[in-house]
mmCIF file of C-alpha atoms and ligand atoms in Angstrom:
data_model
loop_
_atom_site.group_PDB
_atom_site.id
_atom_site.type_symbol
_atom_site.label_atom_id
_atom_site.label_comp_id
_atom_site.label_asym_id
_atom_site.label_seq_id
_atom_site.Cartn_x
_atom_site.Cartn_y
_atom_site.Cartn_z
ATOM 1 C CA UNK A 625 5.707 33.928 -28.739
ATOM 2 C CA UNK A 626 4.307 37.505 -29.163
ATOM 3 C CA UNK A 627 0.508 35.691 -30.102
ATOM 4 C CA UNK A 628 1.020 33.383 -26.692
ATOM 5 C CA UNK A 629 1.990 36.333 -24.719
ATOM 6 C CA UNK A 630 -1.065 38.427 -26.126
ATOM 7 C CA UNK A 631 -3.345 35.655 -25.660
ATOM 8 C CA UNK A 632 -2.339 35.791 -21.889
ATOM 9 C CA UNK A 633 -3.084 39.406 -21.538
ATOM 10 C CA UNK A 634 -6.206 39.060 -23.759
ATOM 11 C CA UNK A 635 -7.671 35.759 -23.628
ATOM 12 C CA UNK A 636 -9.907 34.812 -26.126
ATOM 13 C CA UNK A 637 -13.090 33.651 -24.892
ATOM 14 C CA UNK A 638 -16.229 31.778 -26.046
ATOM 15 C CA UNK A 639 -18.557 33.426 -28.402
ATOM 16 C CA UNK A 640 -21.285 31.461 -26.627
ATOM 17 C CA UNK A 641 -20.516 31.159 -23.300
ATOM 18 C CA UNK A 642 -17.537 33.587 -22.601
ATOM 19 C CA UNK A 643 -14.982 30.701 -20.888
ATOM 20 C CA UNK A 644 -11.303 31.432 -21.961
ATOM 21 C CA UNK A 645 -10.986 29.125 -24.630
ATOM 22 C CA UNK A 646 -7.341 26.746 -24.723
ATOM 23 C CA UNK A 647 -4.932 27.233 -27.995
ATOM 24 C CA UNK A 648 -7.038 24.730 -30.500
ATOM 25 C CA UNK A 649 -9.713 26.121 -30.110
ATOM 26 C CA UNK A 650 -11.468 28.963 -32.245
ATOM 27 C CA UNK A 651 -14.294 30.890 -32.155
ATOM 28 C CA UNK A 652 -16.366 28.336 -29.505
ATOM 29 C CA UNK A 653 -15.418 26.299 -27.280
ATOM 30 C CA UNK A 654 -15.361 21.964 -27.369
ATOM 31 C CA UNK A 655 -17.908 21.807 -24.858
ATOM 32 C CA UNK A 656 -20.632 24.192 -26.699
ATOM 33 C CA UNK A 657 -19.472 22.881 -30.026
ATOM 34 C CA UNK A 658 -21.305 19.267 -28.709
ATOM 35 C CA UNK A 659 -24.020 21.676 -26.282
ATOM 36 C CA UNK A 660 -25.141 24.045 -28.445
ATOM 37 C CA UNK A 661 -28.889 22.830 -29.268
ATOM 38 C CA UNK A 662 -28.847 21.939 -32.564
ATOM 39 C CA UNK A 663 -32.415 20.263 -34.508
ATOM 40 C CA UNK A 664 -30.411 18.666 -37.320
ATOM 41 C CA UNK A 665 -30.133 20.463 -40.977
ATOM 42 C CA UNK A 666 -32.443 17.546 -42.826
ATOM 43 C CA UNK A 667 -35.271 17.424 -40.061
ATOM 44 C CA UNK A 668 -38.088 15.466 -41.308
ATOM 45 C CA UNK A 669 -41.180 17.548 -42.397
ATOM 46 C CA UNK A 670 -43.428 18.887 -41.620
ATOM 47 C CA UNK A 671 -41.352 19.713 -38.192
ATOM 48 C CA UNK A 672 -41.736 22.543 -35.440
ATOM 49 C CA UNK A 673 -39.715 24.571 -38.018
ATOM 50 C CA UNK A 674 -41.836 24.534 -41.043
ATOM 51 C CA UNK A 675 -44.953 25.102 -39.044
ATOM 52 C CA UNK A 676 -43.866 29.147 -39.290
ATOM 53 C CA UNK A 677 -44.265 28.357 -42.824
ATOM 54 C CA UNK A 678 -46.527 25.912 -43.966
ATOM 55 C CA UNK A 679 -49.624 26.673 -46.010
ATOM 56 C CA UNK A 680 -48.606 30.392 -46.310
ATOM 57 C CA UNK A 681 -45.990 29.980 -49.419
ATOM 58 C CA UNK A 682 -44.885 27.180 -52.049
ATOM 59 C CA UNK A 683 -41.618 25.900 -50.685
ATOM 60 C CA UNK A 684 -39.430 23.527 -50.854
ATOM 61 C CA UNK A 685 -37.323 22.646 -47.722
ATOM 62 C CA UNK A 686 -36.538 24.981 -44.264
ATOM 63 C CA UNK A 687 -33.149 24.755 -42.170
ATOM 64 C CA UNK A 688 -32.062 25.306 -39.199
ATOM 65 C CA UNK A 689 -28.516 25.012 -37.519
ATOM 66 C CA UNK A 690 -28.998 25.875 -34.240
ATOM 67 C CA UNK A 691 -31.994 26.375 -31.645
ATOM 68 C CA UNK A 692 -32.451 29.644 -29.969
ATOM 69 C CA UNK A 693 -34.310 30.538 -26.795
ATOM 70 C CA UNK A 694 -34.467 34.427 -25.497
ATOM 71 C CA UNK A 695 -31.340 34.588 -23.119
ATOM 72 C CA UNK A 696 -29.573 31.353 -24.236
ATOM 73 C CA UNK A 697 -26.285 30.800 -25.317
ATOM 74 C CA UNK A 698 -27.422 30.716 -29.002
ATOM 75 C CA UNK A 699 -29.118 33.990 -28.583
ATOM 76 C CA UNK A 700 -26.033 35.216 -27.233
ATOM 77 C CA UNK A 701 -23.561 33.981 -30.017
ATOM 78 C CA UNK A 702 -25.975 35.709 -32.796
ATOM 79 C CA UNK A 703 -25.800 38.709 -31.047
ATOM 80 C CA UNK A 704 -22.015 38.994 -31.455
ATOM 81 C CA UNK A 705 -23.108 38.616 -35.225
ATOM 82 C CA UNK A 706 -25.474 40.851 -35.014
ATOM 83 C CA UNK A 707 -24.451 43.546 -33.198
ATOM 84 C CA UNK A 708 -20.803 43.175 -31.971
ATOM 85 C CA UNK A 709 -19.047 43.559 -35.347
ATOM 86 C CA UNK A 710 -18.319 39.775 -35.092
ATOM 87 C CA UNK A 711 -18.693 39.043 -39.194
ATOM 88 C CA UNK A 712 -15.996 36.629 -39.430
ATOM 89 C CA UNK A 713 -17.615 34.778 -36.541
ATOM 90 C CA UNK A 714 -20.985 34.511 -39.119
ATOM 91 C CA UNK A 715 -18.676 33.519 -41.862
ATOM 92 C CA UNK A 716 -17.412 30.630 -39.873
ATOM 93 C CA UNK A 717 -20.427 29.287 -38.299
ATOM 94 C CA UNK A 718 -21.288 29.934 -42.358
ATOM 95 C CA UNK A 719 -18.470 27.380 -43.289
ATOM 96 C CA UNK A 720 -19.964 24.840 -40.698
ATOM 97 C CA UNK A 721 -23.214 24.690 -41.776
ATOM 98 C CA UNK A 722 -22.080 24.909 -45.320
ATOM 99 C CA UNK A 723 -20.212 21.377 -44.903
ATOM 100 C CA UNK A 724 -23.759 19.384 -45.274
ATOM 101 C CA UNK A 725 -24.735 20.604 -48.339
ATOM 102 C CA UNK A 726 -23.508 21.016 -51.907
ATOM 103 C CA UNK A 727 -23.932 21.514 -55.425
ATOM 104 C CA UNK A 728 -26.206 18.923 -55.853
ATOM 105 C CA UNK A 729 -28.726 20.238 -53.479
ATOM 106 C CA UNK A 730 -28.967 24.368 -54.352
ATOM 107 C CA UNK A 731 -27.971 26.193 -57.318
ATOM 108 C CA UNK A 732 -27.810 29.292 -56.014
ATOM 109 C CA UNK A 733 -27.581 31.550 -52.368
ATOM 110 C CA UNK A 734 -29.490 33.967 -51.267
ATOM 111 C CA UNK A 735 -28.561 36.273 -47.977
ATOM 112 C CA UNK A 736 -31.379 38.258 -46.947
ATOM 113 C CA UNK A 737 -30.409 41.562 -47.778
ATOM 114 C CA UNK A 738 -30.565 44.988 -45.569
ATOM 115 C CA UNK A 739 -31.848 47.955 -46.524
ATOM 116 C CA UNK A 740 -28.375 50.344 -47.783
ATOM 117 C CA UNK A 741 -28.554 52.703 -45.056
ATOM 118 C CA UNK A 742 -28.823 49.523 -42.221
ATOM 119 C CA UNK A 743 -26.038 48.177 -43.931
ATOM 120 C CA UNK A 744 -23.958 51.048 -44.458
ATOM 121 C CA UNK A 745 -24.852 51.593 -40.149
ATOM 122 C CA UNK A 746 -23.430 48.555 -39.338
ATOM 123 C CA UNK A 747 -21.186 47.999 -42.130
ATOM 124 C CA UNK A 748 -21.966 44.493 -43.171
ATOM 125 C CA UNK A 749 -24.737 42.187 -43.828
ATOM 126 C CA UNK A 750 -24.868 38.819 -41.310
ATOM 127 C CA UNK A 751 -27.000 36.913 -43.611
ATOM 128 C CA UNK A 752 -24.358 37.240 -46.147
ATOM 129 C CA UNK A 753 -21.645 36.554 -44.007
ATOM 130 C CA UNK A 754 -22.963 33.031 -42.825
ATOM 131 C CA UNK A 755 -24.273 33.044 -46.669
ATOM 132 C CA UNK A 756 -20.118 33.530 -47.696
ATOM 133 C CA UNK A 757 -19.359 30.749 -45.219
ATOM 134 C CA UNK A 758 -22.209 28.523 -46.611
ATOM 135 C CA UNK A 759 -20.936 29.078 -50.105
ATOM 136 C CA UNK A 760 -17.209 28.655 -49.482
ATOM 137 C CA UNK A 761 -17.528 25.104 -47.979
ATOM 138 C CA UNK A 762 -20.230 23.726 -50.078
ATOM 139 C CA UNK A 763 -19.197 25.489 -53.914
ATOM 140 C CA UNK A 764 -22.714 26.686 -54.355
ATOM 141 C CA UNK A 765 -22.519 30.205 -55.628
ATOM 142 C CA UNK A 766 -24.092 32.998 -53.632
ATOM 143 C CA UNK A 767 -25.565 36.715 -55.283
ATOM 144 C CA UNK A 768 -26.292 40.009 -53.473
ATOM 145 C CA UNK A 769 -27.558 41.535 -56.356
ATOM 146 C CA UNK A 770 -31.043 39.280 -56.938
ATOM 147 C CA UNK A 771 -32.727 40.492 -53.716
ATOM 148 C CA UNK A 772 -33.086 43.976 -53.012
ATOM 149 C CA UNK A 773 -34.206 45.339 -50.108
ATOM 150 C CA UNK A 774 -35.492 48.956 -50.985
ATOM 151 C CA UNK A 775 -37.826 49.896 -47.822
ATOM 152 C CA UNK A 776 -36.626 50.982 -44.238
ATOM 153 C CA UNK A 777 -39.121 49.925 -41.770
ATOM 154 C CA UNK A 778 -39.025 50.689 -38.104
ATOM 155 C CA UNK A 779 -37.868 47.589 -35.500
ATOM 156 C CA UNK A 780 -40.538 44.751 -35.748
ATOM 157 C CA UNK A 781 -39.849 43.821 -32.043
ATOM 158 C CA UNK A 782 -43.519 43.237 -30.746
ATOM 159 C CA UNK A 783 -45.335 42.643 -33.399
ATOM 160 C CA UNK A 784 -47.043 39.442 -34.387
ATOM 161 C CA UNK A 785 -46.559 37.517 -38.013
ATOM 162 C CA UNK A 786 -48.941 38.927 -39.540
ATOM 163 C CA UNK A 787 -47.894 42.319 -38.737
ATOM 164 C CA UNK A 788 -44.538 41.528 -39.679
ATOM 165 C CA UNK A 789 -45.495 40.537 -42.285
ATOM 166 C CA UNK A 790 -47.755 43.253 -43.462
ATOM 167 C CA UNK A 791 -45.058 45.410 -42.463
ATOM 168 C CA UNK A 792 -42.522 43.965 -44.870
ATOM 169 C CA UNK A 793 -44.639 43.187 -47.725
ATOM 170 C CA UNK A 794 -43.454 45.646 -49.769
ATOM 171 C CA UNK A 795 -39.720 46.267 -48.882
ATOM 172 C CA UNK A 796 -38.382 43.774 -51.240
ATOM 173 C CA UNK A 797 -37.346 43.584 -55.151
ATOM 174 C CA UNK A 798 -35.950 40.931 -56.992
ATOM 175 C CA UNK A 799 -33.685 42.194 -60.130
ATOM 176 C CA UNK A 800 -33.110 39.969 -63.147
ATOM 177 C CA UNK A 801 -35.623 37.142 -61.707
ATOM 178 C CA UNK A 802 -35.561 35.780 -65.445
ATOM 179 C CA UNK A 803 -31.649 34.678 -64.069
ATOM 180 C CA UNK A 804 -33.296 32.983 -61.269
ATOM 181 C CA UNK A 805 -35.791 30.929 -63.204
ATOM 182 C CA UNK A 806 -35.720 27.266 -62.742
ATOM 183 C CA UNK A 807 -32.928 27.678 -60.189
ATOM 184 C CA UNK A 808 -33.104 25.831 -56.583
ATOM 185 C CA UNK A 809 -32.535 28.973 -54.056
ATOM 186 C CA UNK A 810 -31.596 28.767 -50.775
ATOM 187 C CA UNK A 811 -32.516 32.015 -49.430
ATOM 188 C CA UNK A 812 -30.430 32.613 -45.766
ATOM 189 C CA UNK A 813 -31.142 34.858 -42.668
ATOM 190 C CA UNK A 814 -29.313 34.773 -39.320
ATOM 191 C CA UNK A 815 -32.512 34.058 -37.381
ATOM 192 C CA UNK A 816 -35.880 32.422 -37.728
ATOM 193 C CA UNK A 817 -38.596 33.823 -35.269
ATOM 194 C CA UNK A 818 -41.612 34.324 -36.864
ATOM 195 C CA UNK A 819 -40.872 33.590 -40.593
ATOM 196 C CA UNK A 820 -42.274 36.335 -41.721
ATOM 197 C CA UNK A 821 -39.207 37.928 -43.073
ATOM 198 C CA UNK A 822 -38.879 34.697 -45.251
ATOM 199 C CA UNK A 823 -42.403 34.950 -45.998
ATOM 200 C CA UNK A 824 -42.070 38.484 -47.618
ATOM 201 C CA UNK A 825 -38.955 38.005 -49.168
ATOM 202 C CA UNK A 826 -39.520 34.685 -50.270
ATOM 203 C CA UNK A 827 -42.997 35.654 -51.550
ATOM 204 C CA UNK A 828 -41.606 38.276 -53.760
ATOM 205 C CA UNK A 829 -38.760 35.565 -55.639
ATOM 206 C CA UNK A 830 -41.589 33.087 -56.311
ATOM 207 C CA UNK A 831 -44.057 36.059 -58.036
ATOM 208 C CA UNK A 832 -41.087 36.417 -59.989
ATOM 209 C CA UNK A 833 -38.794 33.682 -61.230
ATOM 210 C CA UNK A 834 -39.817 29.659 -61.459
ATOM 211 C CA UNK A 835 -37.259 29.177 -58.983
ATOM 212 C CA UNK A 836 -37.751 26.873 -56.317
ATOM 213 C CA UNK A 837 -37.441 28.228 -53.139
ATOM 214 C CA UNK A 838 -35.782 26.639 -49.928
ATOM 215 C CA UNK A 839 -35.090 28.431 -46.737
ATOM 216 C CA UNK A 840 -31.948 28.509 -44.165
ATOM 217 C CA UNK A 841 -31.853 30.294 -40.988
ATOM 218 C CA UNK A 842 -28.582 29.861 -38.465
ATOM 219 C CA UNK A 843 -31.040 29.758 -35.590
ATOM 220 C CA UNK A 844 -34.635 28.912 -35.293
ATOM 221 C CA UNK A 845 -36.252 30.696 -32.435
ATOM 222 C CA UNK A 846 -38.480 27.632 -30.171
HETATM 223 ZN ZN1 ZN B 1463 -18.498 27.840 -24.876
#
């Protein structure tokens, strides 16, 4: 009674498209559930996805869930993870992505970590919150404490890959990689625009462990 009543006064709306959603629905509504432009998990490769990556590291497999444009509704929903405090919201789009995989195909998860005072800013990491939804649907475990990420650097907005990339380089440490030998990682970000960020990150886990390396973004920028 007292949730219907509040749900008049507040309605809760679509993370994606902002339409007051009706009483079974959570978190995004039926219609951009089905709309939402999604390239598959399991695309073929090489694919428009792997292209960010191909040739510049030793990997295994890239994912995407969604497909992001600049203004779209996908852009729009990561912002809310982003930026809007929304971390349950990343934890549940976690638990849908997390439904097509399991045990059999990743050992272990990786979130892409934020630098301490970033995190302590916005008090939470995304990538680990879809990374806790991943691993709570599909039983692969998940670890903070592999992938450090012990340089701030200023906003890469503007910059190319390979001054992303250059930029990043150095700003992350892997701890105990002899724990991460032989292990298949899925390392996870929110977003996938240039691929540097998996490039330096990911580039720093294969210099240290024999792990093989996979990636996972929630969206792919087109
Ligand atoms: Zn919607």
């Amino acid at each position: 009674m007292i949730n219907s009543f509040l749900q008049l006064l507040y309605p809760k709306c679509c993370f994606a498209c902002d339409e007051v959603l009706i009483r079974s629905e959570n978190w995004i509504c039926t219609r951009c559930r089905f709309e939402l432009p999604s390239p598959g998990l399991f695309l073929e490769q090489p694919n428009w996805i792997s292209h960010k990556l191909d040739g510049l590291i030793d990997y295994d497999r890239v994912h995407a869930y969604y497909v992001f444009s600049e203004g779209g509704k996908v852009q729009h929903l990561l912002h809310q993870i982003k930026y809007k405090r929304q971390e349950r919201l990343g934890e549940y789009l976690g638990s849908c992505v997390g439904r097509s995989f399991s045990t059999k195909e990743y050992d272990l998860l990786i979130p892409m970590p934020l630098h301490p005072s970033r995190l302590k800013e916005r008090g939470y990491n995304q990538a680990a919150c879809v990374a806790k939804g991943i691993s709570r649907a599909s039983g692969i475990p998940m670890s903070e404490t592999h992938l450090l990420r012990t340089k701030q650097v200023a906003s890469l907005i503007g910059l190319n890959r390979a001054e992303r990339y250059k930029t990043l380089e150095e700003v992350f440490e892997v701890l105990r990689p002899g724990e991460l030998d032989g292990l298949r990682i899925l390392l996870i970000d929110d977003t996938l625009t240039t691929g540097a960020t998996f490039l330096a990150a990911g580039a720093k886990i294969k210099a240290a462990s024999t792990g093989k390396l996979s990636f996972l973004a929630l969206a792919a920028l087109k």
